[in-house]
Amino acid sequence: EMIYTDKNRVICLDYNHRDCDYTKITDKTKKIIVFVDGCEGIADKDLLIALDNACEIIISFNGGKLTEKMLVK
């Protein structure tokens, strides 16, 4: 089972889907984290391409900048 957390609490279990009030994005949101999950058979480079594509779309509609990108296994 996959668990996403920050320093204070669990953000979500398994898949980052149907966010709660704590994690939802609003017009006042200043920073977000984009998760891209993979599994056996999906190459790391394909996950990074998916992450880049998601960030490009988000930035094109909302502005901002990508400040950090990492692959965690």
mmCIF file of N, CA, C and O in Angstrom:
data_model
loop_
_atom_site.group_PDB
_atom_site.id
_atom_site.type_symbol
_atom_site.label_atom_id
_atom_site.label_comp_id
_atom_site.label_asym_id
_atom_site.label_seq_id
_atom_site.Cartn_x
_atom_site.Cartn_y
_atom_site.Cartn_z
ATOM 1 N N GLU A 1 0.847 -1.171 0.000
ATOM 2 C CA GLU A 1 0.000 0.000 0.000
ATOM 3 C C GLU A 1 0.895 1.238 0.000
ATOM 4 O O GLU A 1 1.837 1.345 0.760
ATOM 5 N N MET A 2 0.577 2.173 -0.867
ATOM 6 C CA MET A 2 1.336 3.401 -0.988
ATOM 7 C C MET A 2 0.676 4.488 -0.134
ATOM 8 O O MET A 2 -0.545 4.623 -0.137
ATOM 9 N N ILE A 3 1.497 5.224 0.597
ATOM 10 C CA ILE A 3 0.987 6.298 1.452
ATOM 11 C C ILE A 3 1.777 7.571 1.161
ATOM 12 O O ILE A 3 2.999 7.561 1.198
ATOM 13 N N TYR A 4 1.073 8.653 0.854
ATOM 14 C CA TYR A 4 1.693 9.959 0.657
ATOM 15 C C TYR A 4 1.513 10.760 1.939
ATOM 16 O O TYR A 4 0.409 10.841 2.470
ATOM 17 N N THR A 5 2.597 11.362 2.427
ATOM 18 C CA THR A 5 2.517 12.173 3.641
ATOM 19 C C THR A 5 3.311 13.462 3.460
ATOM 20 O O THR A 5 4.182 13.556 2.608
ATOM 21 N N ASP A 6 2.986 14.447 4.272
ATOM 22 C CA ASP A 6 3.867 15.593 4.422
ATOM 23 C C ASP A 6 4.445 15.500 5.834
ATOM 24 O O ASP A 6 4.364 14.447 6.461
ATOM 25 N N LYS A 7 5.003 16.563 6.343
ATOM 26 C CA LYS A 7 5.621 16.520 7.673
ATOM 27 C C LYS A 7 4.600 16.338 8.791
ATOM 28 O O LYS A 7 4.947 15.939 9.892
ATOM 29 N N ASN A 8 3.334 16.652 8.520
ATOM 30 C CA ASN A 8 2.329 16.681 9.578
ATOM 31 C C ASN A 8 1.257 15.600 9.512
ATOM 32 O O ASN A 8 0.672 15.271 10.523
ATOM 33 N N ARG A 9 0.964 15.073 8.322
ATOM 34 C CA ARG A 9 -0.178 14.160 8.216
ATOM 35 C C ARG A 9 -0.128 13.325 6.943
ATOM 36 O O ARG A 9 0.625 13.603 6.029
ATOM 37 N N VAL A 10 -1.002 12.346 6.900
ATOM 38 C CA VAL A 10 -1.198 11.548 5.690
ATOM 39 C C VAL A 10 -1.981 12.394 4.703
ATOM 40 O O VAL A 10 -2.991 13.008 5.053
ATOM 41 N N ILE A 11 -1.495 12.450 3.472
ATOM 42 C CA ILE A 11 -2.182 13.204 2.427
ATOM 43 C C ILE A 11 -3.185 12.302 1.704
ATOM 44 O O ILE A 11 -4.315 12.685 1.465
ATOM 45 N N CYS A 12 -2.753 11.111 1.337
ATOM 46 C CA CYS A 12 -3.676 10.157 0.719
ATOM 47 C C CYS A 12 -3.077 8.754 0.778
ATOM 48 O O CYS A 12 -1.872 8.581 0.947
ATOM 49 N N LEU A 13 -3.954 7.773 0.625
ATOM 50 C CA LEU A 13 -3.552 6.373 0.587
ATOM 51 C C LEU A 13 -3.723 5.863 -0.837
ATOM 52 O O LEU A 13 -4.692 6.207 -1.509
ATOM 53 N N ASP A 14 -2.829 5.021 -1.265
ATOM 54 C CA ASP A 14 -2.860 4.388 -2.579
ATOM 55 C C ASP A 14 -2.717 5.406 -3.714
ATOM 56 O O ASP A 14 -1.627 5.695 -4.131
ATOM 57 N N TYR A 15 -3.802 5.951 -4.202
ATOM 58 C CA TYR A 15 -3.719 6.861 -5.344
ATOM 59 C C TYR A 15 -4.146 8.263 -4.933
ATOM 60 O O TYR A 15 -5.072 8.440 -4.162
ATOM 61 N N ASN A 16 -3.457 9.248 -5.507
ATOM 62 C CA ASN A 16 -3.798 10.642 -5.203
ATOM 63 C C ASN A 16 -4.999 11.027 -6.073
ATOM 64 O O ASN A 16 -4.878 11.567 -7.130
ATOM 65 N N HIS A 17 -6.170 10.735 -5.549
ATOM 66 C CA HIS A 17 -7.430 10.835 -6.291
ATOM 67 C C HIS A 17 -8.503 11.348 -5.344
ATOM 68 O O HIS A 17 -8.563 10.944 -4.193
ATOM 69 N N ARG A 18 -9.327 12.238 -5.827
ATOM 70 C CA ARG A 18 -10.416 12.816 -5.037
ATOM 71 C C ARG A 18 -9.884 13.458 -3.767
ATOM 72 O O ARG A 18 -10.157 13.039 -2.654
ATOM 73 N N ASP A 19 -9.093 14.475 -3.987
ATOM 74 C CA ASP A 19 -8.437 15.161 -2.870
ATOM 75 C C ASP A 19 -9.430 15.676 -1.843
ATOM 76 O O ASP A 19 -10.566 16.011 -2.149
ATOM 77 N N CYS A 20 -8.970 15.780 -0.603
ATOM 78 C CA CYS A 20 -9.775 16.322 0.491
ATOM 79 C C CYS A 20 -9.587 17.842 0.545
ATOM 80 O O CYS A 20 -8.808 18.419 -0.207
ATOM 81 N N ASP A 21 -10.282 18.499 1.445
ATOM 82 C CA ASP A 21 -10.154 19.953 1.585
ATOM 83 C C ASP A 21 -8.711 20.366 1.849
ATOM 84 O O ASP A 21 -8.256 21.391 1.354
ATOM 85 N N TYR A 22 -7.992 19.566 2.624
ATOM 86 C CA TYR A 22 -6.601 19.902 2.961
ATOM 87 C C TYR A 22 -5.700 19.949 1.722
ATOM 88 O O TYR A 22 -4.824 20.792 1.634
ATOM 89 N N THR A 23 -5.936 19.087 0.756
ATOM 90 C CA THR A 23 -5.018 18.996 -0.389
ATOM 91 C C THR A 23 -5.573 19.569 -1.690
ATOM 92 O O THR A 23 -4.867 19.586 -2.695
ATOM 93 N N LYS A 24 -6.798 20.049 -1.689
ATOM 94 C CA LYS A 24 -7.352 20.546 -2.949
ATOM 95 C C LYS A 24 -6.659 21.836 -3.393
ATOM 96 O O LYS A 24 -6.140 22.598 -2.581
ATOM 97 N N ILE A 25 -6.658 22.057 -4.687
ATOM 98 C CA ILE A 25 -6.057 23.249 -5.286
ATOM 99 C C ILE A 25 -7.156 24.281 -5.496
ATOM 100 O O ILE A 25 -8.210 23.975 -6.051
ATOM 101 N N THR A 26 -6.901 25.508 -5.038
ATOM 102 C CA THR A 26 -7.864 26.602 -5.189
ATOM 103 C C THR A 26 -7.170 27.789 -5.851
ATOM 104 O O THR A 26 -5.972 27.737 -6.140
ATOM 105 N N ASP A 27 -7.916 28.876 -6.040
ATOM 106 C CA ASP A 27 -7.314 30.072 -6.629
ATOM 107 C C ASP A 27 -6.323 30.758 -5.680
ATOM 108 O O ASP A 27 -5.592 31.644 -6.088
ATOM 109 N N LYS A 28 -6.263 30.324 -4.446
ATOM 110 C CA LYS A 28 -5.304 30.873 -3.481
ATOM 111 C C LYS A 28 -4.052 29.990 -3.332
ATOM 112 O O LYS A 28 -3.123 30.350 -2.633
ATOM 113 N N THR A 29 -4.031 28.851 -3.993
ATOM 114 C CA THR A 29 -2.907 27.915 -3.897
ATOM 115 C C THR A 29 -1.650 28.534 -4.502
ATOM 116 O O THR A 29 -1.692 29.116 -5.580
ATOM 117 N N LYS A 30 -0.544 28.419 -3.795
ATOM 118 C CA LYS A 30 0.735 28.971 -4.256
ATOM 119 C C LYS A 30 1.727 27.891 -4.673
ATOM 120 O O LYS A 30 2.587 28.128 -5.498
ATOM 121 N N LYS A 31 1.639 26.706 -4.075
ATOM 122 C CA LYS A 31 2.559 25.612 -4.391
ATOM 123 C C LYS A 31 1.777 24.313 -4.506
ATOM 124 O O LYS A 31 0.824 24.091 -3.762
ATOM 125 N N ILE A 32 2.182 23.467 -5.450
ATOM 126 C CA ILE A 32 1.569 22.145 -5.568
ATOM 127 C C ILE A 32 2.656 21.093 -5.739
ATOM 128 O O ILE A 32 3.793 21.396 -6.098
ATOM 129 N N ILE A 33 2.282 19.864 -5.475
ATOM 130 C CA ILE A 33 3.132 18.715 -5.761
ATOM 131 C C ILE A 33 2.388 17.876 -6.784
ATOM 132 O O ILE A 33 1.193 17.608 -6.625
ATOM 133 N N VAL A 34 3.079 17.476 -7.831
ATOM 134 C CA VAL A 34 2.481 16.605 -8.840
ATOM 135 C C VAL A 34 3.117 15.228 -8.695
ATOM 136 O O VAL A 34 4.328 15.094 -8.813
ATOM 137 N N PHE A 35 2.304 14.218 -8.410
ATOM 138 C CA PHE A 35 2.776 12.846 -8.307
ATOM 139 C C PHE A 35 2.503 12.123 -9.619
ATOM 140 O O PHE A 35 1.432 12.271 -10.188
ATOM 141 N N VAL A 36 3.464 11.352 -10.073
ATOM 142 C CA VAL A 36 3.269 10.468 -11.215
ATOM 143 C C VAL A 36 3.687 9.080 -10.744
ATOM 144 O O VAL A 36 4.851 8.865 -10.409
ATOM 145 N N ASP A 37 2.735 8.179 -10.680
ATOM 146 C CA ASP A 37 3.003 6.834 -10.173
ATOM 147 C C ASP A 37 3.242 5.872 -11.328
ATOM 148 O O ASP A 37 2.591 5.956 -12.358
ATOM 149 N N GLY A 38 4.151 4.945 -11.108
ATOM 150 C CA GLY A 38 4.429 3.920 -12.101
ATOM 151 C C GLY A 38 4.307 2.540 -11.505
ATOM 152 O O GLY A 38 3.947 2.381 -10.337
ATOM 153 N N CYS A 39 4.582 1.561 -12.310
ATOM 154 C CA CYS A 39 4.583 0.178 -11.857
ATOM 155 C C CYS A 39 5.549 -0.605 -12.744
ATOM 156 O O CYS A 39 6.140 -0.052 -13.680
ATOM 157 N N GLU A 40 5.688 -1.863 -12.440
ATOM 158 C CA GLU A 40 6.586 -2.712 -13.212
ATOM 159 C C GLU A 40 6.218 -2.635 -14.693
ATOM 160 O O GLU A 40 5.041 -2.672 -15.056
ATOM 161 N N GLY A 41 7.225 -2.477 -15.528
ATOM 162 C CA GLY A 41 7.000 -2.408 -16.960
ATOM 163 C C GLY A 41 6.944 -0.997 -17.509
ATOM 164 O O GLY A 41 6.921 -0.812 -18.728
ATOM 165 N N ILE A 42 6.894 0.000 -16.651
ATOM 166 C CA ILE A 42 6.911 1.399 -17.099
ATOM 167 C C ILE A 42 8.292 1.955 -16.801
ATOM 168 O O ILE A 42 8.729 1.964 -15.649
ATOM 169 N N ALA A 43 8.973 2.402 -17.836
ATOM 170 C CA ALA A 43 10.342 2.899 -17.691
ATOM 171 C C ALA A 43 10.373 4.223 -16.945
ATOM 172 O O ALA A 43 9.451 5.041 -17.064
ATOM 173 N N ASP A 44 11.437 4.417 -16.170
ATOM 174 C CA ASP A 44 11.615 5.679 -15.436
ATOM 175 C C ASP A 44 11.534 6.872 -16.370
ATOM 176 O O ASP A 44 10.932 7.891 -16.030
ATOM 177 N N LYS A 45 12.136 6.760 -17.548
ATOM 178 C CA LYS A 45 12.128 7.894 -18.490
ATOM 179 C C LYS A 45 10.706 8.242 -18.917
ATOM 180 O O LYS A 45 10.372 9.414 -19.096
ATOM 181 N N ASP A 46 9.827 7.248 -19.019
ATOM 182 C CA ASP A 46 8.440 7.509 -19.392
ATOM 183 C C ASP A 46 7.680 8.206 -18.262
ATOM 184 O O ASP A 46 6.839 9.064 -18.517
ATOM 185 N N LEU A 47 8.000 7.854 -17.029
ATOM 186 C CA LEU A 47 7.391 8.555 -15.888
ATOM 187 C C LEU A 47 7.829 10.010 -15.858
ATOM 188 O O LEU A 47 7.014 10.906 -15.602
ATOM 189 N N LEU A 48 9.112 10.252 -16.113
ATOM 190 C CA LEU A 48 9.614 11.634 -16.111
ATOM 191 C C LEU A 48 9.021 12.438 -17.262
ATOM 192 O O LEU A 48 8.716 13.623 -17.097
ATOM 193 N N ILE A 49 8.807 11.799 -18.403
ATOM 194 C CA ILE A 49 8.157 12.477 -19.531
ATOM 195 C C ILE A 49 6.718 12.841 -19.152
ATOM 196 O O ILE A 49 6.254 13.956 -19.418
ATOM 197 N N ALA A 50 6.004 11.923 -18.513
ATOM 198 C CA ALA A 50 4.634 12.195 -18.077
ATOM 199 C C ALA A 50 4.598 13.347 -17.075
ATOM 200 O O ALA A 50 3.731 14.223 -17.151
ATOM 201 N N LEU A 51 5.550 13.357 -16.154
ATOM 202 C CA LEU A 51 5.633 14.444 -15.176
ATOM 203 C C LEU A 51 5.899 15.775 -15.863
ATOM 204 O O LEU A 51 5.245 16.781 -15.563
ATOM 205 N N ASP A 52 6.844 15.794 -16.785
ATOM 206 C CA ASP A 52 7.137 17.026 -17.524
ATOM 207 C C ASP A 52 5.908 17.523 -18.284
ATOM 208 O O ASP A 52 5.603 18.717 -18.277
ATOM 209 N N ASN A 53 5.202 16.597 -18.942
ATOM 210 C CA ASN A 53 4.001 16.983 -19.699
ATOM 211 C C ASN A 53 2.938 17.566 -18.779
ATOM 212 O O ASN A 53 2.326 18.587 -19.105
ATOM 213 N N ALA A 54 2.702 16.927 -17.636
ATOM 214 C CA ALA A 54 1.707 17.430 -16.688
ATOM 215 C C ALA A 54 2.088 18.829 -16.204
ATOM 216 O O ALA A 54 1.243 19.729 -16.152
ATOM 217 N N CYS A 55 3.354 19.016 -15.869
ATOM 218 C CA CYS A 55 3.803 20.327 -15.380
ATOM 219 C C CYS A 55 3.689 21.393 -16.455
ATOM 220 O O CYS A 55 3.276 22.525 -16.169
ATOM 221 N N GLU A 56 4.021 21.053 -17.696
ATOM 222 C CA GLU A 56 3.899 22.015 -18.787
ATOM 223 C C GLU A 56 2.453 22.465 -18.969
ATOM 224 O O GLU A 56 2.178 23.651 -19.167
ATOM 225 N N ILE A 57 1.521 21.535 -18.883
ATOM 226 C CA ILE A 57 0.100 21.880 -19.035
ATOM 227 C C ILE A 57 -0.361 22.764 -17.876
ATOM 228 O O ILE A 57 -1.027 23.785 -18.091
ATOM 229 N N ILE A 58 -0.008 22.385 -16.674
ATOM 230 C CA ILE A 58 -0.399 23.187 -15.504
ATOM 231 C C ILE A 58 0.159 24.600 -15.606
ATOM 232 O O ILE A 58 -0.556 25.586 -15.403
ATOM 233 N N ILE A 59 1.432 24.727 -15.951
ATOM 234 C CA ILE A 59 2.075 26.042 -16.062
ATOM 235 C C ILE A 59 1.472 26.854 -17.203
ATOM 236 O O ILE A 59 1.271 28.063 -17.069
ATOM 237 N N SER A 60 1.140 26.197 -18.322
ATOM 238 C CA SER A 60 0.585 26.941 -19.463
ATOM 239 C C SER A 60 -0.761 27.578 -19.125
ATOM 240 O O SER A 60 -1.088 28.642 -19.639
ATOM 241 N N PHE A 61 -1.536 26.955 -18.261
ATOM 242 C CA PHE A 61 -2.844 27.502 -17.888
ATOM 243 C C PHE A 61 -2.801 28.397 -16.658
ATOM 244 O O PHE A 61 -3.645 29.271 -16.489
ATOM 245 N N ASN A 62 -1.809 28.174 -15.778
ATOM 246 C CA ASN A 62 -1.824 28.848 -14.480
ATOM 247 C C ASN A 62 -0.590 29.678 -14.171
ATOM 248 O O ASN A 62 -0.541 30.334 -13.142
ATOM 249 N N GLY A 63 0.410 29.621 -15.021
ATOM 250 C CA GLY A 63 1.665 30.296 -14.712
ATOM 251 C C GLY A 63 2.456 29.486 -13.707
ATOM 252 O O GLY A 63 2.149 28.340 -13.425
ATOM 253 N N GLY A 64 3.486 30.089 -13.188
ATOM 254 C CA GLY A 64 4.317 29.428 -12.201
ATOM 255 C C GLY A 64 5.575 28.847 -12.817
ATOM 256 O O GLY A 64 5.897 29.105 -13.977
ATOM 257 N N LYS A 65 6.278 28.061 -12.032
ATOM 258 C CA LYS A 65 7.507 27.455 -12.507
ATOM 259 C C LYS A 65 7.744 26.141 -11.772
ATOM 260 O O LYS A 65 7.275 25.935 -10.653
ATOM 261 N N LEU A 66 8.458 25.264 -12.427
ATOM 262 C CA LEU A 66 8.862 24.000 -11.829
ATOM 263 C C LEU A 66 10.127 24.255 -11.024
ATOM 264 O O LEU A 66 11.108 24.775 -11.553
ATOM 265 N N THR A 67 10.100 23.920 -9.741
ATOM 266 C CA THR A 67 11.265 24.223 -8.893
ATOM 267 C C THR A 67 12.063 22.987 -8.539
ATOM 268 O O THR A 67 13.235 23.104 -8.182
ATOM 269 N N GLU A 68 11.447 21.817 -8.612
ATOM 270 C CA GLU A 68 12.172 20.600 -8.243
ATOM 271 C C GLU A 68 11.476 19.407 -8.883
ATOM 272 O O GLU A 68 10.256 19.372 -9.003
ATOM 273 N N LYS A 69 12.268 18.448 -9.316
ATOM 274 C CA LYS A 69 11.734 17.224 -9.888
ATOM 275 C C LYS A 69 12.564 16.074 -9.388
ATOM 276 O O LYS A 69 13.788 16.159 -9.339
ATOM 277 N N MET A 70 11.913 14.983 -8.957
ATOM 278 C CA MET A 70 12.682 13.838 -8.462
ATOM 279 C C MET A 70 11.930 12.551 -8.749
ATOM 280 O O MET A 70 10.720 12.541 -8.915
ATOM 281 N N LEU A 71 12.694 11.495 -8.828
ATOM 282 C CA LEU A 71 12.146 10.165 -8.990
ATOM 283 C C LEU A 71 12.447 9.398 -7.709
ATOM 284 O O LEU A 71 13.589 9.308 -7.286
ATOM 285 N N VAL A 72 11.399 8.879 -7.085
ATOM 286 C CA VAL A 72 11.538 8.142 -5.836
ATOM 287 C C VAL A 72 11.121 6.702 -6.108
ATOM 288 O O VAL A 72 10.065 6.459 -6.678
ATOM 289 N N LYS A 73 11.960 5.772 -5.691
ATOM 290 C CA LYS A 73 11.631 4.353 -5.906
ATOM 291 C C LYS A 73 11.406 3.672 -4.592
ATOM 292 O O LYS A 73 11.939 4.003 -3.593
#
